[in-house]
Amino acid sequence: MKRRSVVKYAAVAAALSLGLTACGGSGSSDAKGSGTVRVTLANHVWTEGIKAAIPEFEKSSGLKVELTQLGEDQLSDQYNVKLNAGSDEIDVMMYRPLQEGKAFAKNGYLADLTSKVSSDSNWDWKDYQEGPVKATTADGKVVGVPIITEREVLYYRKDLLKAAGLEVPKTMEELEAAAKAIKAANPDTAGFVARTGKSAAVTQFSSFLYSFGGDFTDSSGKSAVNSDAAKKAYAFYGGLIKNYGPANVSTDMSWPEAMAIFTQGKAAFYTEADSLYKNATDPAKSKVADSVGFAALPAGPAGSKPYNIPSWGLAVNQASANQDNAWKFIEWATSKDRTLAAQKAGVPGPRASVWANSEGTSTYPKDLAEAIAVSAKNGVGHDRPQVVTVGKAREIVGEPIVASITGADASAAADSAHEAFQKFLDSEKK
């Protein structure tokens, strides 16, 4: 199969500092053998927990783990070189299902795990939430196992709602009305804030798109960004920011800038990934830590349909000659016990059982755990277009967001984006 280069992707907020750590060796090709599993992971809080527990796996399995741990840019560089060359030097790999998963699957980098995930009822593939499962499935085959999830929820200021005599919004109409009322009563406070950058906003806008009944593509895989539902979603999301957002808001904000506005007490409502909640509740980072509340994404015409996605997963390198032992590592690392331990350490898990377990939600604010439960049940398994070249697609479908925020014709912008996105989709089929 023809192999293509893997695009280098930007780091996500949860990544730790760059670096390289080895456990049991360097991960070189000299360490081949049925008793060794070569594992490549990203710098991440999930990785730190697994790394500390590896001796437990080695003792119980009799296998030796060679761990290569890299920053995200370094990880992409290594995959670009080794996977593109068909190298068998990696057995287990940590990857981003929604950012590079489609490219990896298309290029034949990921082994088919369908039979493996269904082979052990105690490990229990059925325990995994629907959204993350869809994100790690390609062409009907399971090619990865989710390890970390996130959903979009509503962050809000309890004190401002109380002062205004308002309830927590349960619908998009109520959200708009509350944002309008609070901004009118507090001119220096935005009623609503969210990401505004053309590409960065796509992930958070996606939940509005789904809740209005739309998606980036239709059931036949063609562009749907100019559907009536999509146009209404673009206009609504951009209108919230234009009409009730911060004064002189820029159109290049990603989550750090939007979060800073909220945590400095300058906004009443903020929709964002649940995985970032500690930025709002930590008194060292947030001036409003004591008054922050969480709720499920308000329902649009199609209901409350936030994304519920795996930001990272584990896969087996198709070129590996050690796939059975690679699966043994993944099976252990993603077990119910390990997933529960990771969740208690602050890494939201993809298994339904950890959210149903009071121990699994004990470290989360009660209202956040409740919002997550709703989001997990109704969530959609992608937060961006499901394509090979994700970055380019985000630039295209994000254009109407900026147009709406700046007061341009969002409908016309959606039509233009539709034409460009369809050409892009056609080009990926060649």
Protein backbone atom coordinates (compact mmCIF):
# COMPACT_ATOMS: atom_id res chain seq x y z
CA MET A 1 0.00 0.00 0.00
CA LYS A 2 1.29 3.45 -0.91
CA ARG A 3 2.29 5.34 2.21
CA ARG A 4 1.94 9.05 2.70
CA SER A 5 3.71 11.45 4.98
CA VAL A 6 2.02 12.24 8.25
CA VAL A 7 1.28 15.89 8.88
CA LYS A 8 2.80 17.45 11.98
CA TYR A 9 0.09 18.60 14.36
CA ALA A 10 0.00 21.26 17.06
CA ALA A 11 0.15 20.29 20.72
CA VAL A 12 -3.02 20.10 22.81
CA ALA A 13 -3.39 21.80 26.13
CA ALA A 14 -2.94 18.69 28.26
CA ALA A 15 0.54 17.88 26.89
CA LEU A 16 3.43 18.24 29.26
CA SER A 17 6.93 19.54 28.50
CA LEU A 18 8.94 17.95 25.69
CA GLY A 19 11.38 15.24 26.56
CA LEU A 20 12.40 11.63 26.18
CA THR A 21 12.20 8.98 28.86
CA ALA A 22 13.02 5.31 28.56
CA CYS A 23 11.79 2.43 30.65
CA GLY A 24 13.65 -0.83 30.15
CA GLY A 25 15.65 0.44 27.17
CA SER A 26 15.81 2.85 24.25
CA GLY A 27 13.22 1.32 21.97
CA SER A 28 15.78 0.51 19.28
CA SER A 29 15.31 -2.28 16.74
CA ASP A 30 18.03 -4.30 18.51
CA ALA A 31 15.52 -5.10 21.25
CA LYS A 32 13.29 -7.30 19.11
CA GLY A 33 11.84 -10.44 20.59
CA SER A 34 8.61 -11.98 21.67
CA GLY A 35 9.32 -11.07 25.31
CA THR A 36 9.63 -7.33 24.63
CA VAL A 37 6.99 -4.75 23.79
CA ARG A 38 8.16 -1.45 22.32
CA VAL A 39 5.72 1.29 23.28
CA THR A 40 5.75 4.90 22.03
CA LEU A 41 3.69 7.39 24.06
CA ALA A 42 3.16 11.14 24.14
CA ASN A 43 4.06 13.37 27.07
CA HIS A 44 0.74 13.47 28.91
CA VAL A 45 -0.68 13.02 32.38
CA TRP A 46 -2.13 9.66 31.28
CA THR A 47 1.35 8.54 30.28
CA GLU A 48 2.79 9.42 33.67
CA GLY A 49 0.28 7.15 35.40
CA ILE A 50 0.91 4.25 33.04
CA LYS A 51 4.67 4.68 33.25
CA ALA A 52 4.56 4.37 37.03
CA ALA A 53 2.52 1.15 36.77
CA ILE A 54 4.61 -0.59 34.09
CA PRO A 55 6.54 -2.72 36.64
CA GLU A 56 3.16 -4.18 37.61
CA PHE A 57 2.51 -5.18 33.99
CA GLU A 58 6.00 -6.60 33.52
CA LYS A 59 5.64 -8.74 36.64
CA SER A 60 2.21 -10.10 35.75
CA SER A 61 2.87 -10.67 32.05
CA GLY A 62 6.53 -11.71 32.06
CA LEU A 63 7.10 -9.21 29.26
CA LYS A 64 9.61 -6.38 29.14
CA VAL A 65 8.43 -2.91 28.13
CA GLU A 66 10.66 -0.52 26.22
CA LEU A 67 9.03 2.88 26.50
CA THR A 68 9.78 5.86 24.29
CA GLN A 69 8.09 9.03 25.56
CA LEU A 70 8.02 12.11 23.35
CA GLY A 71 6.55 15.57 23.09
CA GLU A 72 3.78 15.81 20.49
CA ASP A 73 5.85 17.43 17.76
CA GLN A 74 8.61 14.88 18.27
CA LEU A 75 6.03 12.12 18.24
CA SER A 76 4.66 13.29 14.90
CA ASP A 77 8.18 13.50 13.48
CA GLN A 78 8.95 9.94 14.57
CA TYR A 79 5.72 8.57 13.14
CA ASN A 80 6.33 10.50 9.95
CA VAL A 81 9.68 8.78 9.50
CA LYS A 82 9.11 5.30 10.88
CA LEU A 83 5.52 4.57 9.90
CA ASN A 84 5.99 6.04 6.44
CA ALA A 85 8.99 3.73 5.97
CA GLY A 86 7.07 0.67 7.16
CA SER A 87 9.36 0.25 10.17
CA ASP A 88 8.63 -2.56 12.64
CA GLU A 89 10.44 -0.76 15.47
CA ILE A 90 7.19 0.35 17.13
CA ASP A 91 4.68 -2.14 18.52
CA VAL A 92 2.23 0.06 20.49
CA MET A 93 1.64 3.67 19.57
CA MET A 94 -0.29 6.49 21.20
CA TYR A 95 -2.10 8.53 18.57
CA ARG A 96 -4.84 11.15 18.09
CA PRO A 97 -7.84 9.43 16.50
CA LEU A 98 -9.52 12.58 15.22
CA GLN A 99 -6.41 14.42 14.11
CA GLU A 100 -4.35 11.71 12.42
CA GLY A 101 -6.41 8.54 12.74
CA LYS A 102 -8.02 8.71 9.31
CA ALA A 103 -4.65 9.30 7.63
CA PHE A 104 -3.03 6.47 9.60
CA ALA A 105 -5.84 4.07 8.73
CA LYS A 106 -5.83 5.04 5.06
CA ASN A 107 -2.07 4.58 4.86
CA GLY A 108 -2.22 1.15 6.46
CA TYR A 109 -0.33 2.03 9.62
CA LEU A 110 -2.89 0.62 12.09
CA ALA A 111 -3.51 -3.07 12.73
CA ASP A 112 -7.08 -4.39 12.76
CA LEU A 113 -8.03 -4.98 16.41
CA THR A 114 -11.64 -6.01 15.80
CA SER A 115 -11.22 -9.63 16.88
CA LYS A 116 -9.00 -8.69 19.82
CA VAL A 117 -11.38 -6.17 21.41
CA SER A 118 -14.18 -8.74 21.39
CA SER A 119 -12.13 -11.67 22.69
CA ASP A 120 -12.31 -10.94 26.43
CA SER A 121 -15.68 -10.25 28.05
CA ASN A 122 -13.98 -9.24 31.31
CA TRP A 123 -12.01 -6.52 29.56
CA ASP A 124 -15.36 -5.58 27.98
CA TRP A 125 -15.32 -3.56 24.77
CA LYS A 126 -19.05 -2.96 25.24
CA ASP A 127 -18.18 -0.81 28.26
CA TYR A 128 -16.73 1.85 25.93
CA GLN A 129 -18.89 4.85 25.06
CA GLU A 130 -20.29 5.05 21.55
CA GLY A 131 -18.62 8.33 20.51
CA PRO A 132 -15.04 7.27 21.33
CA VAL A 133 -15.63 3.85 19.74
CA LYS A 134 -16.72 5.45 16.47
CA ALA A 135 -13.65 7.68 16.49
CA THR A 136 -11.31 4.69 16.75
CA THR A 137 -13.11 2.67 14.07
CA ALA A 138 -12.21 2.97 10.38
CA ASP A 139 -14.08 1.32 7.52
CA GLY A 140 -15.89 -0.92 9.97
CA LYS A 141 -12.69 -2.11 11.66
CA VAL A 142 -11.53 -1.25 15.17
CA VAL A 143 -8.06 0.23 14.77
CA GLY A 144 -7.51 1.80 18.19
CA VAL A 145 -8.64 1.84 21.81
CA PRO A 146 -9.60 5.23 23.34
CA ILE A 147 -7.72 6.21 26.50
CA ILE A 148 -8.70 9.84 27.18
CA THR A 149 -11.97 11.60 26.44
CA GLU A 150 -13.42 15.07 26.54
CA ARG A 151 -16.80 16.66 25.97
CA GLU A 152 -18.06 20.21 25.61
CA VAL A 153 -19.95 21.58 28.60
CA LEU A 154 -21.27 24.93 29.77
CA TYR A 155 -19.15 26.83 32.29
CA TYR A 156 -21.11 29.56 34.08
CA ARG A 157 -20.99 32.07 36.93
CA LYS A 158 -23.36 31.10 39.75
CA ASP A 159 -23.17 34.54 41.34
CA LEU A 160 -24.16 36.40 38.18
CA LEU A 161 -27.10 34.11 37.52
CA LYS A 162 -28.29 34.47 41.11
CA ALA A 163 -28.02 38.27 40.97
CA ALA A 164 -30.04 38.30 37.74
CA GLY A 165 -32.63 35.89 39.11
CA LEU A 166 -31.93 33.42 36.31
CA GLU A 167 -31.87 29.64 36.16
CA VAL A 168 -29.09 27.70 34.43
CA PRO A 169 -29.93 27.72 30.69
CA LYS A 170 -31.20 24.40 29.38
CA THR A 171 -31.80 25.52 25.80
CA MET A 172 -29.91 27.66 23.32
CA GLU A 173 -32.72 30.22 23.43
CA GLU A 174 -32.38 30.44 27.22
CA LEU A 175 -28.60 30.77 26.89
CA GLU A 176 -28.96 33.72 24.52
CA ALA A 177 -31.58 35.38 26.72
CA ALA A 178 -29.44 34.96 29.84
CA ALA A 179 -26.30 36.24 28.10
CA LYS A 180 -28.23 39.29 26.92
CA ALA A 181 -29.70 40.02 30.35
CA ILE A 182 -26.42 39.67 32.21
CA LYS A 183 -24.50 41.85 29.78
CA ALA A 184 -27.22 44.51 29.99
CA ALA A 185 -27.01 44.51 33.80
CA ASN A 186 -23.21 44.32 33.83
CA PRO A 187 -21.82 46.35 30.90
CA ASP A 188 -18.22 45.45 31.72
CA THR A 189 -18.98 41.72 31.73
CA ALA A 190 -19.53 39.66 28.61
CA GLY A 191 -22.65 37.55 28.54
CA PHE A 192 -20.82 34.84 26.60
CA VAL A 193 -17.27 33.97 25.56
CA ALA A 194 -15.86 31.12 23.46
CA ARG A 195 -13.11 30.41 20.97
CA THR A 196 -13.10 32.73 17.96
CA GLY A 197 -10.10 31.66 15.87
CA LYS A 198 -11.02 30.29 12.45
CA SER A 199 -9.49 26.88 13.09
CA ALA A 200 -9.51 26.78 16.89
CA ALA A 201 -13.24 27.53 17.13
CA VAL A 202 -14.27 24.60 14.93
CA THR A 203 -14.08 22.04 17.72
CA GLN A 204 -16.31 24.00 20.10
CA PHE A 205 -18.61 25.20 17.34
CA SER A 206 -19.15 21.55 16.34
CA SER A 207 -21.39 20.95 19.37
CA PHE A 208 -23.61 23.86 18.34
CA LEU A 209 -23.70 22.48 14.79
CA TYR A 210 -24.87 19.05 15.97
CA SER A 211 -27.37 20.54 18.42
CA PHE A 212 -28.93 22.53 15.59
CA GLY A 213 -29.26 19.31 13.59
CA GLY A 214 -26.28 19.70 11.27
CA ASP A 215 -22.86 18.17 10.66
CA PHE A 216 -19.84 18.92 8.49
CA THR A 217 -20.80 16.26 5.95
CA ASP A 218 -24.02 14.47 5.08
CA SER A 219 -24.69 10.72 5.09
CA SER A 220 -23.13 10.37 1.64
CA GLY A 221 -19.93 12.12 2.67
CA LYS A 222 -20.63 15.37 0.83
CA SER A 223 -20.26 18.85 2.34
CA ALA A 224 -23.17 19.93 4.50
CA VAL A 225 -21.82 23.20 5.87
CA ASN A 226 -24.40 25.25 3.96
CA SER A 227 -27.43 23.28 5.15
CA ASP A 228 -30.17 25.25 6.86
CA ALA A 229 -29.13 23.75 10.20
CA ALA A 230 -25.48 24.65 9.66
CA LYS A 231 -26.30 28.22 8.65
CA LYS A 232 -28.43 28.66 11.76
CA ALA A 233 -25.63 27.25 13.93
CA TYR A 234 -23.01 29.55 12.39
CA ALA A 235 -25.25 32.57 12.88
CA PHE A 236 -26.13 31.62 16.45
CA TYR A 237 -22.57 30.88 17.65
CA GLY A 238 -21.12 33.96 16.00
CA GLY A 239 -24.08 36.08 17.12
CA LEU A 240 -23.58 35.17 20.78
CA ILE A 241 -20.02 36.45 20.61
CA LYS A 242 -20.77 39.48 18.40
CA ASN A 243 -23.75 40.66 20.43
CA TYR A 244 -22.92 39.56 23.96
CA GLY A 245 -19.20 38.81 23.89
CA PRO A 246 -16.26 40.81 25.22
CA ALA A 247 -15.80 44.33 23.84
CA ASN A 248 -13.45 44.52 20.87
CA VAL A 249 -13.18 40.73 20.81
CA SER A 250 -10.47 39.39 18.50
CA THR A 251 -11.06 36.63 15.98
CA ASP A 252 -7.96 34.64 16.81
CA MET A 253 -8.76 33.33 20.31
CA SER A 254 -8.19 29.71 21.19
CA TRP A 255 -8.96 28.22 24.60
CA PRO A 256 -6.21 29.96 26.64
CA GLU A 257 -7.46 33.42 25.69
CA ALA A 258 -11.15 32.58 26.11
CA MET A 259 -10.49 30.81 29.40
CA ALA A 260 -8.52 33.81 30.67
CA ILE A 261 -11.48 36.11 30.03
CA PHE A 262 -13.77 33.77 31.95
CA THR A 263 -11.41 33.14 34.88
CA GLN A 264 -10.68 36.86 35.26
CA GLY A 265 -14.39 37.37 35.93
CA LYS A 266 -15.12 39.01 32.59
CA ALA A 267 -17.79 36.63 31.27
CA ALA A 268 -20.93 34.89 32.52
CA PHE A 269 -21.05 31.88 30.18
CA TYR A 270 -18.34 29.91 28.42
CA THR A 271 -18.60 26.67 26.44
CA GLU A 272 -15.44 24.59 26.52
CA ALA A 273 -13.97 21.10 26.92
CA ASP A 274 -14.61 19.54 30.31
CA SER A 275 -10.97 18.42 30.47
CA LEU A 276 -9.92 22.04 31.08
CA TYR A 277 -12.17 22.61 34.09
CA LYS A 278 -9.39 22.92 36.68
CA ASN A 279 -8.29 26.15 35.02
CA ALA A 280 -11.61 27.63 36.19
CA THR A 281 -11.84 26.03 39.64
CA ASP A 282 -8.25 26.40 40.84
CA PRO A 283 -7.99 29.56 43.01
CA ALA A 284 -4.38 29.96 41.88
CA LYS A 285 -5.58 30.32 38.28
CA SER A 286 -9.09 31.71 38.59
CA LYS A 287 -10.43 34.79 40.31
CA VAL A 288 -13.93 33.28 40.22
CA ALA A 289 -13.05 29.75 41.33
CA ASP A 290 -15.65 29.73 44.11
CA SER A 291 -18.53 30.76 41.86
CA VAL A 292 -18.02 28.56 38.80
CA GLY A 293 -20.73 26.07 37.90
CA PHE A 294 -21.03 23.46 35.16
CA ALA A 295 -23.96 22.21 33.13
CA ALA A 296 -24.67 20.15 30.05
CA LEU A 297 -24.54 22.02 26.74
CA PRO A 298 -27.92 23.75 26.26
CA ALA A 299 -30.21 21.99 23.81
CA GLY A 300 -30.71 23.28 20.30
CA PRO A 301 -33.50 22.29 17.91
CA ALA A 302 -32.00 18.78 17.69
CA GLY A 303 -31.37 18.48 21.43
CA SER A 304 -28.14 18.71 23.44
CA LYS A 305 -25.52 17.06 21.25
CA PRO A 306 -22.03 18.01 22.34
CA TYR A 307 -19.01 16.18 21.01
CA ASN A 308 -17.82 13.21 23.07
CA ILE A 309 -14.42 12.37 21.68
CA PRO A 310 -11.20 10.54 22.48
CA SER A 311 -8.31 12.98 22.28
CA TRP A 312 -5.86 10.06 22.43
CA GLY A 313 -5.94 6.32 21.81
CA LEU A 314 -3.61 3.33 21.63
CA ALA A 315 -3.03 1.38 18.43
CA VAL A 316 -0.84 -1.46 17.17
CA ASN A 317 1.59 -0.81 14.34
CA GLN A 318 0.53 -2.91 11.35
CA ALA A 319 4.21 -3.52 10.52
CA SER A 320 4.96 -4.92 13.99
CA ALA A 321 5.90 -8.61 14.17
CA ASN A 322 4.90 -8.58 17.83
CA GLN A 323 1.20 -7.76 17.61
CA ASP A 324 -0.06 -10.30 20.17
CA ASN A 325 2.16 -8.91 22.92
CA ALA A 326 1.37 -5.38 21.80
CA TRP A 327 -2.28 -6.18 22.40
CA LYS A 328 -1.48 -7.61 25.84
CA PHE A 329 -0.02 -4.22 26.80
CA ILE A 330 -3.03 -2.31 25.44
CA GLU A 331 -5.45 -4.70 27.12
CA TRP A 332 -3.72 -4.07 30.45
CA ALA A 333 -3.30 -0.30 30.00
CA THR A 334 -6.98 0.14 29.10
CA SER A 335 -8.47 -2.27 31.62
CA LYS A 336 -11.29 -1.17 33.90
CA ASP A 337 -8.90 -0.88 36.86
CA ARG A 338 -6.31 1.17 34.97
CA THR A 339 -9.01 3.42 33.45
CA LEU A 340 -10.48 4.05 36.90
CA ALA A 341 -7.05 4.88 38.32
CA ALA A 342 -6.38 7.32 35.48
CA GLN A 343 -9.76 8.99 35.92
CA LYS A 344 -9.22 9.47 39.63
CA ALA A 345 -5.94 11.17 38.71
CA GLY A 346 -7.81 13.64 36.51
CA VAL A 347 -7.88 11.91 33.13
CA PRO A 348 -11.51 11.51 31.95
CA GLY A 349 -12.04 7.94 30.79
CA PRO A 350 -13.92 6.47 27.81
CA ARG A 351 -15.55 3.63 29.77
CA ALA A 352 -19.14 3.98 30.96
CA SER A 353 -18.34 2.03 34.13
CA VAL A 354 -15.94 4.64 35.53
CA TRP A 355 -18.61 7.33 35.32
CA ALA A 356 -21.19 5.07 36.94
CA ASN A 357 -18.74 4.39 39.79
CA SER A 358 -18.87 6.94 42.61
CA GLU A 359 -15.15 6.41 43.09
CA GLY A 360 -14.59 7.46 39.49
CA THR A 361 -16.40 10.77 39.93
CA SER A 362 -15.21 11.53 43.46
CA THR A 363 -12.49 13.92 42.29
CA TYR A 364 -14.81 15.92 39.99
CA PRO A 365 -17.23 18.71 40.94
CA LYS A 366 -20.67 17.11 41.31
CA ASP A 367 -22.34 19.31 38.70
CA LEU A 368 -19.52 18.67 36.23
CA ALA A 369 -19.84 14.91 36.67
CA GLU A 370 -23.58 15.21 36.01
CA ALA A 371 -22.97 17.32 32.90
CA ILE A 372 -20.42 14.81 31.64
CA ALA A 373 -22.88 11.95 32.10
CA VAL A 374 -25.42 13.74 29.91
CA SER A 375 -22.79 14.60 27.32
CA ALA A 376 -21.46 11.04 27.20
CA LYS A 377 -24.95 9.70 26.57
CA ASN A 378 -25.92 12.13 23.82
CA GLY A 379 -22.48 12.98 22.48
CA VAL A 380 -21.20 12.85 18.90
CA GLY A 381 -17.91 11.07 18.26
CA HIS A 382 -16.11 13.81 16.32
CA ASP A 383 -15.44 17.51 16.89
CA ARG A 384 -14.03 18.37 13.46
CA PRO A 385 -14.40 17.12 9.89
CA GLN A 386 -13.47 13.44 9.54
CA VAL A 387 -10.88 13.77 6.80
CA VAL A 388 -7.23 12.97 6.16
CA THR A 389 -5.90 16.54 6.07
CA VAL A 390 -7.67 17.88 9.15
CA GLY A 391 -5.89 21.23 9.43
CA LYS A 392 -6.91 22.40 5.96
CA ALA A 393 -10.51 21.30 6.51
CA ARG A 394 -10.76 23.25 9.75
CA GLU A 395 -9.56 26.41 8.02
CA ILE A 396 -12.31 26.04 5.43
CA VAL A 397 -15.28 25.22 7.65
CA GLY A 398 -14.16 27.77 10.25
CA GLU A 399 -14.46 30.72 7.88
CA PRO A 400 -18.21 31.26 8.44
CA ILE A 401 -17.60 31.37 12.21
CA VAL A 402 -15.35 34.40 11.79
CA ALA A 403 -17.76 35.95 9.30
CA SER A 404 -20.62 35.67 11.78
CA ILE A 405 -18.57 37.10 14.65
CA THR A 406 -17.53 40.11 12.60
CA GLY A 407 -21.04 40.82 11.39
CA ALA A 408 -20.56 39.64 7.81
CA ASP A 409 -23.19 37.57 6.00
CA ALA A 410 -22.87 34.16 7.69
CA SER A 411 -25.18 32.52 5.15
CA ALA A 412 -23.10 33.69 2.20
CA ALA A 413 -19.92 32.66 4.01
CA ALA A 414 -21.42 29.20 4.56
CA ASP A 415 -22.20 28.90 0.86
CA SER A 416 -18.62 29.83 -0.03
CA ALA A 417 -17.26 27.41 2.58
CA HIS A 418 -19.51 24.67 1.21
CA GLU A 419 -18.10 25.07 -2.28
CA ALA A 420 -14.50 25.10 -1.03
CA PHE A 421 -15.08 22.19 1.34
CA GLN A 422 -16.65 20.04 -1.37
CA LYS A 423 -13.67 20.67 -3.65
CA PHE A 424 -11.42 19.70 -0.75
CA LEU A 425 -13.39 16.49 -0.12
CA ASP A 426 -13.22 15.62 -3.83
CA SER A 427 -9.47 16.18 -3.85
CA GLU A 428 -8.97 13.75 -0.97
CA LYS A 429 -10.57 10.98 -3.00
CA LYS A 430 -8.00 11.26 -5.78
